[in-house]
Amino acid sequence: MTDDLTGAAEHFALTLTQYGLQRMTARVMAALLFTQQDTMTAGEIGAQLGVSSGAMSGALKNLTELGMIERVPAPGSRRDHFRFRDGAWAILMSKQNMALTLMTEAADEGIKVAGPDTVAGHRLADMRDFYAYMLSEMPALIERWHARTT
């Protein structure tokens, strides 16, 4: 990877960590996103990042479970190869529906405790309504994205 791409990848990873992603997960994600190769092995990612493949195992597992990356076979190689998955962003947003559901449910529980006609209840209702709206709109938004890109 060129110095410019490496710098851009590290900046991207830093941005992701500012929004709560674990540092190693963000760095591995950025390495796979910015690479000019079709796939990379854990060893190649580790060499690029200057870390052991063991240090990355959790990040690779996390990104695979999120649907952002996938393990792919490489003819003639016994090593696992990874690549950024096609449609990864839509997959990630689809998985956010669970978070939206949890936030909606948490707000409902808070309203029950605080009372619907209290200051806290009004704030929690605003939260619930926002997340419920996002939850109702997300599937259609993702579907429109798929229609646009196919």
Coordinates of C-alpha atoms in Angstrom, one line a residue:
M1 CA 0.0 0.0 0.0
T2 CA 1.3 3.5 -0.8
D3 CA 2.1 5.9 2.0
D4 CA -1.0 8.0 1.0
L5 CA -3.3 5.0 1.2
T6 CA -1.8 3.9 4.5
G7 CA -2.3 7.4 5.9
A8 CA -5.9 7.5 4.6
A9 CA -6.6 4.0 6.1
E10 CA -5.2 5.0 9.5
H11 CA -7.2 8.2 9.5
F12 CA -10.3 6.2 8.6
A13 CA -9.6 3.8 11.4
L14 CA -9.2 6.6 13.9
T15 CA -12.5 8.0 12.8
L16 CA -14.2 4.7 13.4
T17 CA -12.6 4.5 16.9
Q18 CA -14.1 7.9 17.7
Y19 CA -17.5 6.4 17.1
G20 CA -16.9 3.4 19.3
L21 CA -15.3 0.7 17.2
Q22 CA -12.4 -1.1 18.9
R23 CA -9.1 0.1 17.7
M24 CA -7.8 -3.2 16.2
T25 CA -11.2 -3.9 14.6
A26 CA -11.1 -0.4 13.0
R27 CA -7.5 -0.9 11.7
V28 CA -8.2 -4.3 10.2
M29 CA -11.4 -3.0 8.6
A30 CA -9.5 -0.1 7.1
A31 CA -6.7 -2.3 5.9
L32 CA -9.2 -4.5 4.0
L33 CA -11.2 -1.5 2.7
F34 CA -8.1 0.4 1.4
T35 CA -6.1 -2.5 0.0
Q36 CA -5.6 -2.8 -3.7
Q37 CA -5.6 -6.6 -3.5
D38 CA -8.7 -8.7 -3.9
T39 CA -8.0 -10.6 -0.7
M40 CA -5.5 -10.5 2.2
T41 CA -4.4 -13.2 4.6
A42 CA -4.2 -12.5 8.4
G43 CA -0.4 -12.5 8.0
E44 CA -0.5 -9.8 5.3
I45 CA -2.8 -7.6 7.3
G46 CA -0.6 -8.1 10.4
A47 CA 2.5 -7.2 8.4
Q48 CA 0.8 -4.1 7.1
L49 CA -0.4 -3.0 10.5
G50 CA 2.7 -4.1 12.4
V51 CA 0.8 -6.5 14.6
S52 CA 0.7 -10.3 15.1
S53 CA -2.0 -12.3 13.4
G54 CA -3.1 -13.4 17.0
A55 CA -3.7 -9.8 17.9
M56 CA -6.1 -9.5 14.9
S57 CA -8.1 -12.7 15.4
G58 CA -10.8 -11.0 17.5
A59 CA -11.1 -8.2 15.0
L60 CA -11.4 -10.6 12.0
K61 CA -14.0 -12.6 13.9
N62 CA -15.9 -9.5 14.8
L63 CA -15.9 -8.1 11.3
T64 CA -16.9 -11.5 9.9
E65 CA -19.8 -11.8 12.4
L66 CA -21.0 -8.2 11.5
G67 CA -21.0 -9.3 7.8
M68 CA -18.4 -6.7 6.8
I69 CA -15.8 -9.1 5.7
E70 CA -15.8 -12.7 4.5
R71 CA -13.4 -15.6 4.5
V72 CA -12.8 -16.8 1.0
P73 CA -10.8 -19.7 -0.5
A74 CA -7.7 -19.0 -2.4
P75 CA -6.6 -21.6 -5.0
G76 CA -3.3 -23.1 -4.1
S77 CA -3.2 -21.5 -0.6
R78 CA -3.8 -23.2 2.7
R79 CA -4.2 -19.9 4.5
D80 CA -7.4 -18.1 5.2
H81 CA -8.0 -15.1 2.9
F82 CA -10.3 -12.3 3.8
R83 CA -12.0 -9.6 1.7
F84 CA -14.3 -6.7 2.3
R85 CA -17.7 -8.1 1.4
D86 CA -19.8 -6.7 -1.5
G87 CA -22.8 -4.9 0.0
A88 CA -21.1 -4.7 3.4
W89 CA -22.6 -1.3 4.3
A90 CA -26.2 -2.4 3.6
I91 CA -25.6 -5.6 5.6
L92 CA -24.3 -3.5 8.5
M93 CA -27.2 -1.2 8.4
S94 CA -29.6 -4.1 8.3
K95 CA -28.0 -5.5 11.4
Q96 CA -28.6 -2.1 13.1
N97 CA -32.3 -2.9 13.2
M98 CA -31.6 -4.9 16.3
A99 CA -30.0 -1.9 17.9
L100 CA -32.9 0.3 16.9
T101 CA -35.4 -2.2 18.4
L102 CA -33.4 -2.3 21.6
M103 CA -33.4 1.5 21.9
T104 CA -37.1 1.6 21.2
E105 CA -37.8 -1.0 23.9
A106 CA -35.5 0.7 26.4
A107 CA -37.3 4.0 25.9
D108 CA -40.7 2.3 26.4
E109 CA -39.4 0.7 29.6
G110 CA -38.2 4.2 30.7
I111 CA -41.6 5.7 30.0
K112 CA -43.3 3.1 32.1
V113 CA -41.1 3.9 35.0
A114 CA -40.9 7.7 34.6
G115 CA -44.5 8.1 33.5
P116 CA -45.7 9.4 30.1
D117 CA -46.6 12.8 31.4
T118 CA -43.4 13.7 33.1
V119 CA -40.4 15.7 31.7
A120 CA -38.3 12.5 31.6
G121 CA -41.3 10.7 30.0
H122 CA -41.5 13.3 27.2
R123 CA -37.8 13.0 26.5
L124 CA -38.0 9.2 26.4
A125 CA -41.0 9.4 24.1
D126 CA -39.0 11.6 21.8
M127 CA -36.3 8.9 21.8
R128 CA -38.7 6.1 21.3
D129 CA -40.5 7.8 18.5
F130 CA -37.2 8.6 16.7
Y131 CA -35.9 5.0 16.9
A132 CA -39.3 3.6 16.0
Y133 CA -39.3 5.8 12.9
M134 CA -35.8 4.8 12.0
L135 CA -36.7 1.1 12.5
S136 CA -39.8 1.5 10.2
E137 CA -37.9 3.4 7.5
M138 CA -34.6 1.4 7.4
P139 CA -35.8 -1.7 5.5
A140 CA -37.3 0.5 2.7
L141 CA -34.2 2.6 2.6
I142 CA -32.0 -0.4 2.2
E143 CA -34.3 -1.8 -0.4
R144 CA -34.1 1.4 -2.4
W145 CA -30.3 1.2 -2.2
H146 CA -30.3 -2.3 -3.5
A147 CA -32.5 -1.3 -6.4
R148 CA -30.3 1.6 -7.2
T149 CA -27.1 -0.5 -7.3
T150 CA -28.3 -3.5 -9.2

